[in-house]
Amino acid sequence: MMREHLSTSSSCAAEERELREFFSGILTRDIPGEGISDPGRFLVGVNAGIDRNARGYRPVLRHIGRPALFVPLFSTAVLLIIAAIVLFPSVETLDSQEALFSGLFNENDLLGIADLSPTTPMLDDIMIFEQSANRELISEEASSASDASSLNTAIDLTLLDDVPYSAVVSASLNYLSQEDVLEKLSDAEAESIVRELEQQKIRIL
Amino acid sequence: MQPPRETDILDACRQGDRAAFNLLVRKYQDRVFQVVHRMVADQDDARDIAQEVFIKAYEKVAEFRGDAQVFTWLYRIAVNLSLNHIRKGRLRTFFSMSDDHHQIQDTSPSPSVSFEQEELRRLVRDGVDHLPEKQKAVFILRYYEELSYDEIATILKTSVGGLKANYHHATKKIEEYVKTRM
């Protein structure tokens, strides 16, 4: 089909010829070309990986399939994207940051953040952003709550009701390891985030 | 004694025969490594991903019905894992955590190859590395691996027409990339 087209279109044929000439002199197919440098070690590594997975040890992915963690992890990833846009003004976007913010971030994301890690010091710093009225409320709840986890969750929800999104993002970023979060992203999550960035016309290498 | 047929090896693999699977690894490890290496550039990453390709292949061998060739099936896994690696690398770079992952690996210049040729190769390699994911995969499989469009269509699960367009765009972009930097 292509040959037929080239025989009838002189411009395409000329372009095709030009490309052939260009690449014929440059691209040698032996780059990088070499094979496995140590086949024995490679094979051992493959078999060790098979054994490791057979035992159910998947360092990165073993938690991803659990819905309870999926939402917070994805929310965190979204947070990182938003934070990057806020923190790196050089990032090019055709839409305003606000539009991206509201487009990516919804109430469910915030609830996911609340569940993410209720005992981390992140909460303390979120409190810094909070106003005095909320501090009193938190204090009251702290005195009556018997369970630390439920207390923290209550604090989270209370704070998240009033604290601006941007403040939550700022506070969270101080305590989240970006590398850890990225490592925990599933392949599908990474793909969807990259796609989202590209759709938002954000330049990503 | 005749070497075992690939279908027999696959049957044995489905029964959990690790020795049979190791035969497949030995047979295809270099090709898989090379295609991954072209996708991800970094040699250590390429070796890790190539190992992961075979680990995944072993775990999924029961699902492989044999309607495609083994190397096509392995290439599909390799391309998918490589693309996943690239995406995470892009995100990592985006967050300014590491900018080492996508550095172009300079190959040591051979005494017989001029500096200009080496520089040109590096530019082309750089150009390939800057292609969008899909075009990069198509270009590598078509040009370097010399696969047919039908084989690539099977690997990437896409149409031949789309592949041809992708290949054309890829070559044009590489050409432009190189020419603007020469």
Short mmCIF file of C-alpha atoms in Angstrom, two decimals:
data_model
loop_
_atom_site.label_atom_id
_atom_site.label_comp_id
_atom_site.label_asym_id
_atom_site.label_seq_id
_atom_site.Cartn_x
_atom_site.Cartn_y
_atom_site.Cartn_z
CA MET A 1 0.00 0.00 0.00
CA MET A 2 2.79 2.37 0.92
CA ARG A 3 4.72 1.47 -2.22
CA GLU A 4 1.65 2.18 -4.32
CA HIS A 5 1.28 5.55 -2.68
CA LEU A 6 4.95 6.37 -3.19
CA SER A 7 4.66 5.51 -6.86
CA THR A 8 1.87 8.03 -7.31
CA SER A 9 3.03 10.82 -4.99
CA SER A 10 6.26 12.43 -6.07
CA SER A 11 6.50 14.62 -2.97
CA CYS A 12 6.14 11.63 -0.65
CA ALA A 13 8.60 9.66 -2.72
CA ALA A 14 11.11 12.49 -2.50
CA GLU A 15 10.61 12.74 1.22
CA GLU A 16 11.00 9.01 1.62
CA ARG A 17 14.21 9.12 -0.43
CA GLU A 18 15.55 11.98 1.65
CA LEU A 19 14.86 10.10 4.87
CA ARG A 20 16.51 6.97 3.58
CA GLU A 21 19.63 8.92 2.63
CA PHE A 22 19.68 10.65 5.95
CA PHE A 23 19.45 7.52 8.02
CA SER A 24 21.56 5.27 5.86
CA GLY A 25 24.65 7.28 6.66
CA ILE A 26 24.04 7.71 10.32
CA LEU A 27 22.21 4.97 12.09
CA THR A 28 24.27 1.92 12.58
CA ARG A 29 22.23 -0.82 14.06
CA ASP A 30 24.97 -1.90 16.42
CA ILE A 31 24.10 0.75 18.99
CA PRO A 32 24.16 -0.36 21.78
CA GLY A 33 24.13 -3.87 20.33
CA GLU A 34 25.80 -5.86 23.04
CA GLY A 35 24.01 -8.64 24.85
CA ILE A 36 23.94 -9.63 28.48
CA SER A 37 27.46 -9.27 29.81
CA ASP A 38 27.11 -12.02 32.41
CA PRO A 39 24.45 -14.54 31.29
CA GLY A 40 24.98 -16.80 34.31
CA ARG A 41 24.36 -14.01 36.76
CA PHE A 42 21.43 -12.81 34.70
CA LEU A 43 19.82 -16.24 34.84
CA VAL A 44 20.37 -16.46 38.58
CA GLY A 45 18.70 -13.06 38.94
CA VAL A 46 15.70 -14.16 36.91
CA ASN A 47 15.23 -17.32 38.97
CA ALA A 48 15.69 -15.43 42.21
CA GLY A 49 13.00 -12.99 41.08
CA ILE A 50 10.63 -15.83 40.22
CA ASP A 51 11.20 -17.38 43.65
CA ARG A 52 10.76 -14.07 45.38
CA ASN A 53 7.45 -13.40 43.63
CA ALA A 54 6.32 -16.96 44.30
CA ARG A 55 6.76 -16.28 47.99
CA GLY A 56 4.54 -13.25 47.57
CA TYR A 57 7.27 -10.71 48.13
CA ARG A 58 6.72 -7.74 45.89
CA PRO A 59 8.47 -4.83 47.49
CA VAL A 60 6.75 -2.15 45.53
CA LEU A 61 3.49 -3.56 44.32
CA ARG A 62 2.33 -5.73 47.16
CA HIS A 63 0.15 -3.00 48.70
CA ILE A 64 -1.06 -1.40 45.54
CA GLY A 65 -3.89 -3.81 44.96
CA ARG A 66 -5.48 -2.96 48.29
CA PRO A 67 -8.25 -0.44 47.71
CA ALA A 68 -7.76 1.06 51.16
CA LEU A 69 -4.33 2.26 50.15
CA PHE A 70 -4.98 2.90 46.52
CA VAL A 71 -6.95 6.09 47.00
CA PRO A 72 -4.54 7.75 49.45
CA LEU A 73 -1.56 6.86 47.29
CA PHE A 74 -3.16 8.23 44.20
CA SER A 75 -4.26 11.31 46.08
CA THR A 76 -0.73 11.83 47.23
CA ALA A 77 0.49 11.54 43.69
CA VAL A 78 -2.00 14.14 42.58
CA LEU A 79 -0.86 16.33 45.45
CA LEU A 80 2.69 16.03 44.27
CA ILE A 81 1.74 17.11 40.79
CA ILE A 82 -0.15 20.10 42.05
CA ALA A 83 2.63 21.00 44.42
CA ALA A 84 5.17 20.76 41.65
CA ILE A 85 3.14 23.15 39.57
CA VAL A 86 2.87 25.55 42.46
CA LEU A 87 6.50 25.25 43.47
CA PHE A 88 8.03 25.31 40.03
CA PRO A 89 6.69 28.33 38.22
CA SER A 90 8.86 27.56 35.21
CA VAL A 91 6.59 24.66 34.33
CA GLU A 92 4.66 25.58 31.22
CA THR A 93 0.91 25.22 31.26
CA LEU A 94 -1.74 26.69 29.04
CA ASP A 95 -4.36 26.51 31.73
CA SER A 96 -4.24 28.37 34.97
CA GLN A 97 -3.05 26.62 38.07
CA GLU A 98 -6.45 27.12 39.60
CA ALA A 99 -8.14 25.28 36.78
CA LEU A 100 -5.75 22.39 37.09
CA PHE A 101 -6.17 22.41 40.82
CA SER A 102 -9.92 22.15 40.76
CA GLY A 103 -9.82 19.73 37.87
CA LEU A 104 -7.59 17.27 39.64
CA PHE A 105 -8.53 17.66 43.24
CA ASN A 106 -11.89 16.68 44.66
CA GLU A 107 -13.37 15.87 48.01
CA ASN A 108 -12.55 12.20 47.73
CA ASP A 109 -8.91 13.04 47.27
CA LEU A 110 -8.94 14.97 50.50
CA LEU A 111 -10.60 12.13 52.34
CA GLY A 112 -7.89 9.89 51.00
CA ILE A 113 -5.28 12.22 52.38
CA ALA A 114 -6.96 12.10 55.72
CA ASP A 115 -6.56 8.32 55.75
CA LEU A 116 -3.04 8.36 54.50
CA SER A 117 -1.06 8.44 57.66
CA PRO A 118 -2.93 9.66 60.68
CA THR A 119 -0.03 9.31 63.09
CA THR A 120 2.62 11.16 61.14
CA PRO A 121 3.87 14.53 62.32
CA MET A 122 2.31 15.99 59.23
CA LEU A 123 -0.76 16.72 61.32
CA ASP A 124 1.17 18.89 63.68
CA ASP A 125 2.21 21.15 60.93
CA ILE A 126 -1.18 21.26 59.38
CA MET A 127 -2.23 22.65 62.72
CA ILE A 128 0.20 25.51 62.20
CA PHE A 129 -1.92 26.60 59.31
CA GLU A 130 -5.07 26.31 61.28
CA GLN A 131 -6.77 29.15 63.04
CA SER A 132 -7.27 29.42 66.74
CA ALA A 133 -10.93 28.38 66.64
CA ASN A 134 -9.98 25.08 65.20
CA ARG A 135 -7.26 24.59 67.75
CA GLU A 136 -9.85 24.75 70.48
CA LEU A 137 -12.00 22.24 68.73
CA ILE A 138 -9.08 19.93 68.29
CA SER A 139 -8.20 20.25 71.91
CA GLU A 140 -11.73 19.36 72.97
CA GLU A 141 -11.80 16.35 70.77
CA ALA A 142 -8.39 15.27 72.00
CA SER A 143 -9.54 15.23 75.58
CA SER A 144 -12.55 13.07 74.84
CA ALA A 145 -11.11 10.66 72.33
CA SER A 146 -9.82 7.41 73.71
CA ASP A 147 -8.30 6.10 70.56
CA ALA A 148 -5.38 7.94 69.02
CA SER A 149 -6.25 6.87 65.55
CA SER A 150 -9.83 8.07 65.68
CA LEU A 151 -8.64 11.27 67.29
CA ASN A 152 -6.23 11.90 64.48
CA THR A 153 -8.88 11.15 61.92
CA ALA A 154 -11.23 13.57 63.64
CA ILE A 155 -8.54 16.20 63.62
CA ASP A 156 -7.87 15.58 59.98
CA LEU A 157 -11.47 15.92 59.00
CA THR A 158 -11.94 19.01 61.11
CA LEU A 159 -8.90 20.64 59.64
CA LEU A 160 -9.73 19.66 56.13
CA ASP A 161 -13.12 21.29 56.46
CA ASP A 162 -11.60 24.71 56.95
CA VAL A 163 -8.01 24.75 55.84
CA PRO A 164 -7.44 25.91 52.28
CA TYR A 165 -6.34 23.21 49.91
CA SER A 166 -3.08 24.97 49.23
CA ALA A 167 -2.22 24.96 52.93
CA VAL A 168 -2.82 21.23 53.15
CA VAL A 169 -0.61 20.71 50.16
CA SER A 170 2.17 22.83 51.59
CA ALA A 171 2.08 21.11 54.94
CA SER A 172 1.88 17.64 53.47
CA LEU A 173 4.83 18.15 51.22
CA ASN A 174 7.15 18.69 54.14
CA TYR A 175 6.62 15.16 55.33
CA LEU A 176 6.05 13.12 52.22
CA SER A 177 8.94 11.41 50.59
CA GLN A 178 8.41 11.97 46.88
CA GLU A 179 10.67 9.09 46.01
CA ASP A 180 8.68 6.72 48.21
CA VAL A 181 5.43 7.82 46.69
CA LEU A 182 6.69 7.45 43.15
CA GLU A 183 8.06 4.02 43.89
CA LYS A 184 4.69 2.95 45.21
CA LEU A 185 2.81 4.19 42.16
CA SER A 186 1.40 1.39 40.11
CA ASP A 187 2.16 1.36 36.40
CA ALA A 188 -1.41 2.36 35.65
CA GLU A 189 -1.20 5.28 38.07
CA ALA A 190 2.07 6.49 36.57
CA GLU A 191 0.60 6.27 33.10
CA SER A 192 -2.53 8.16 34.08
CA ILE A 193 -0.53 10.91 35.77
CA VAL A 194 1.76 11.33 32.78
CA ARG A 195 -1.29 11.45 30.53
CA GLU A 196 -2.92 14.02 32.81
CA LEU A 197 0.18 16.20 32.72
CA GLU A 198 0.34 15.99 28.97
CA GLN A 199 -3.34 16.81 28.65
CA GLN A 200 -2.76 19.86 30.80
CA LYS A 201 -0.02 20.86 28.34
CA ILE A 202 2.55 20.66 31.07
CA ARG A 203 5.98 20.16 29.62
CA ILE A 204 7.42 16.95 30.99
CA LEU A 205 10.68 15.57 29.71
CA MET B 1 19.87 -35.29 19.38
CA GLN B 2 17.51 -32.56 18.17
CA PRO B 3 16.99 -29.53 20.34
CA PRO B 4 13.55 -29.42 21.94
CA ARG B 5 10.86 -27.61 20.00
CA GLU B 6 9.71 -24.29 21.38
CA THR B 7 6.15 -25.52 21.81
CA ASP B 8 7.45 -28.42 23.92
CA ILE B 9 9.51 -25.99 25.99
CA LEU B 10 6.46 -23.83 26.52
CA ASP B 11 4.39 -26.83 27.57
CA ALA B 12 7.06 -27.75 30.08
CA CYS B 13 7.14 -24.16 31.34
CA ARG B 14 3.39 -24.28 31.87
CA GLN B 15 3.97 -27.31 34.09
CA GLY B 16 6.41 -25.25 36.13
CA ASP B 17 9.55 -26.77 34.64
CA ARG B 18 12.18 -24.19 35.57
CA ALA B 19 14.91 -25.86 33.54
CA ALA B 20 12.79 -25.57 30.43
CA PHE B 21 12.12 -21.94 31.16
CA ASN B 22 15.84 -21.33 31.58
CA LEU B 23 16.27 -22.54 28.02
CA LEU B 24 13.94 -19.78 26.89
CA VAL B 25 15.83 -17.25 28.95
CA ARG B 26 19.14 -18.27 27.44
CA LYS B 27 17.72 -18.17 23.95
CA TYR B 28 16.11 -14.74 24.15
CA GLN B 29 17.99 -12.87 26.86
CA ASP B 30 20.25 -10.96 24.50
CA ARG B 31 17.46 -9.85 22.17
CA VAL B 32 15.26 -8.82 25.07
CA PHE B 33 18.11 -6.97 26.73
CA GLN B 34 18.97 -5.13 23.54
CA VAL B 35 15.46 -3.92 22.86
CA VAL B 36 15.07 -2.79 26.47
CA HIS B 37 18.49 -1.15 26.40
CA ARG B 38 17.48 0.87 23.37
CA MET B 39 14.32 1.93 25.10
CA VAL B 40 15.77 2.95 28.46
CA ALA B 41 19.42 3.71 27.63
CA ASP B 42 20.83 3.00 31.08
CA GLN B 43 22.55 -0.38 31.07
CA ASP B 44 21.82 -1.32 34.68
CA ASP B 45 18.18 -0.36 34.35
CA ALA B 46 18.00 -2.32 31.11
CA ARG B 47 19.39 -5.44 32.78
CA ASP B 48 16.93 -5.15 35.66
CA ILE B 49 14.01 -4.66 33.30
CA ALA B 50 15.13 -7.53 31.09
CA GLN B 51 15.18 -9.78 34.14
CA GLU B 52 11.73 -8.54 35.06
CA VAL B 53 10.55 -9.39 31.54
CA PHE B 54 11.45 -13.04 32.06
CA ILE B 55 10.08 -13.12 35.58
CA LYS B 56 6.78 -11.80 34.26
CA ALA B 57 6.91 -14.20 31.33
CA TYR B 58 7.31 -17.14 33.70
CA GLU B 59 4.37 -15.99 35.76
CA LYS B 60 2.20 -15.44 32.68
CA VAL B 61 3.29 -18.39 30.58
CA ALA B 62 0.03 -20.21 31.27
CA GLU B 63 -1.83 -17.32 29.63
CA PHE B 64 0.35 -17.40 26.52
CA ARG B 65 -1.71 -19.35 24.03
CA GLY B 66 0.97 -19.66 21.43
CA ASP B 67 -0.91 -17.71 18.77
CA ALA B 68 2.07 -15.39 18.45
CA GLN B 69 5.74 -16.14 18.33
CA VAL B 70 7.58 -16.34 21.62
CA PHE B 71 9.85 -13.40 20.88
CA THR B 72 6.81 -11.29 19.91
CA TRP B 73 5.25 -12.10 23.26
CA LEU B 74 8.49 -11.33 25.10
CA TYR B 75 8.93 -8.09 23.17
CA ARG B 76 5.45 -7.02 24.16
CA ILE B 77 6.29 -7.52 27.81
CA ALA B 78 9.65 -5.80 27.30
CA VAL B 79 8.14 -2.76 25.61
CA ASN B 80 5.42 -2.42 28.24
CA LEU B 81 7.88 -2.65 31.12
CA SER B 82 10.24 -0.25 29.40
CA LEU B 83 7.47 2.28 28.83
CA ASN B 84 6.43 1.98 32.46
CA HIS B 85 10.02 2.59 33.50
CA ILE B 86 10.26 5.60 31.19
CA ARG B 87 7.02 7.08 32.55
CA LYS B 88 8.20 6.81 36.12
CA GLY B 89 11.53 8.26 35.11
CA ARG B 90 9.76 11.22 33.51
CA LEU B 91 7.73 11.78 36.65
CA ARG B 92 10.88 11.54 38.74
CA THR B 93 12.56 14.10 36.54
CA PHE B 94 9.47 16.24 36.63
CA PHE B 95 9.69 16.36 40.38
CA SER B 96 13.39 17.18 40.15
CA MET B 97 14.39 14.27 42.28
CA SER B 98 16.78 12.66 39.90
CA ASP B 99 18.02 13.65 36.53
CA ASP B 100 20.36 10.76 36.01
CA HIS B 101 17.92 8.24 34.62
CA HIS B 102 17.61 9.59 31.15
CA GLN B 103 21.10 10.67 30.51
CA ILE B 104 22.28 9.39 27.22
CA GLN B 105 24.94 6.83 27.72
CA ASP B 106 28.02 7.75 25.82
CA THR B 107 29.60 4.80 24.16
CA SER B 108 33.37 4.82 24.14
CA PRO B 109 34.50 6.00 20.76
CA SER B 110 36.17 3.38 18.71
CA PRO B 111 39.56 4.41 17.35
CA SER B 112 38.28 3.73 13.86
CA VAL B 113 35.26 5.95 14.22
CA SER B 114 35.72 9.68 13.83
CA PHE B 115 34.63 12.11 16.46
CA GLU B 116 32.06 13.58 14.07
CA GLN B 117 30.46 10.21 13.46
CA GLU B 118 30.40 9.50 17.15
CA GLU B 119 28.81 12.86 17.80
CA LEU B 120 26.25 12.18 15.10
CA ARG B 121 25.40 8.83 16.62
CA ARG B 122 25.01 10.44 20.00
CA LEU B 123 22.68 13.03 18.52
CA VAL B 124 20.57 10.39 16.84
CA ARG B 125 20.44 8.35 20.00
CA ASP B 126 19.44 11.50 21.84
CA GLY B 127 16.80 12.18 19.21
CA VAL B 128 15.38 8.68 19.61
CA ASP B 129 15.32 9.18 23.35
CA HIS B 130 13.29 12.36 22.96
CA LEU B 131 10.58 10.75 20.87
CA PRO B 132 7.12 10.28 22.36
CA GLU B 133 6.75 6.82 23.90
CA LYS B 134 4.78 5.19 21.14
CA GLN B 135 6.94 6.54 18.34
CA LYS B 136 10.04 5.53 20.22
CA ALA B 137 8.82 1.98 20.63
CA VAL B 138 7.80 1.75 16.98
CA PHE B 139 11.06 3.20 15.76
CA ILE B 140 13.22 0.90 17.86
CA LEU B 141 11.29 -2.21 16.93
CA ARG B 142 11.19 -1.29 13.26
CA TYR B 143 14.62 0.16 12.66
CA TYR B 144 16.90 -1.49 15.18
CA GLU B 145 15.09 -4.78 15.64
CA GLU B 146 14.02 -4.89 11.99
CA LEU B 147 10.64 -6.36 12.82
CA SER B 148 7.85 -6.30 10.28
CA TYR B 149 4.92 -3.97 10.77
CA ASP B 150 2.71 -7.00 11.39
CA GLU B 151 4.99 -8.17 14.19
CA ILE B 152 5.13 -4.71 15.73
CA ALA B 153 1.35 -4.46 15.47
CA THR B 154 1.09 -7.68 17.44
CA ILE B 155 3.53 -6.47 20.07
CA LEU B 156 1.99 -3.04 20.52
CA LYS B 157 -1.58 -4.19 19.87
CA THR B 158 -2.22 -1.50 17.31
CA SER B 159 -2.98 -1.14 13.62
CA VAL B 160 -0.36 -1.38 10.90
CA GLY B 161 -1.53 1.91 9.41
CA GLY B 162 -1.02 3.71 12.67
CA LEU B 163 2.39 2.16 13.05
CA LYS B 164 3.51 3.37 9.66
CA ALA B 165 2.41 6.87 10.52
CA ASN B 166 4.21 6.64 13.85
CA TYR B 167 7.39 5.42 12.18
CA HIS B 168 7.24 8.20 9.63
CA HIS B 169 6.74 10.85 12.29
CA ALA B 170 9.54 9.36 14.37
CA THR B 171 12.04 9.47 11.53
CA LYS B 172 11.08 13.02 10.69
CA LYS B 173 11.48 14.11 14.28
CA ILE B 174 14.87 12.47 14.61
CA GLU B 175 15.98 14.08 11.40
CA GLU B 176 14.85 17.49 12.60
CA TYR B 177 16.40 16.93 16.01
CA VAL B 178 19.76 16.08 14.51
CA LYS B 179 19.73 18.78 11.85
CA THR B 180 18.94 21.54 14.29
CA ARG B 181 21.90 20.52 16.42
CA MET B 182 24.50 19.87 13.77
#
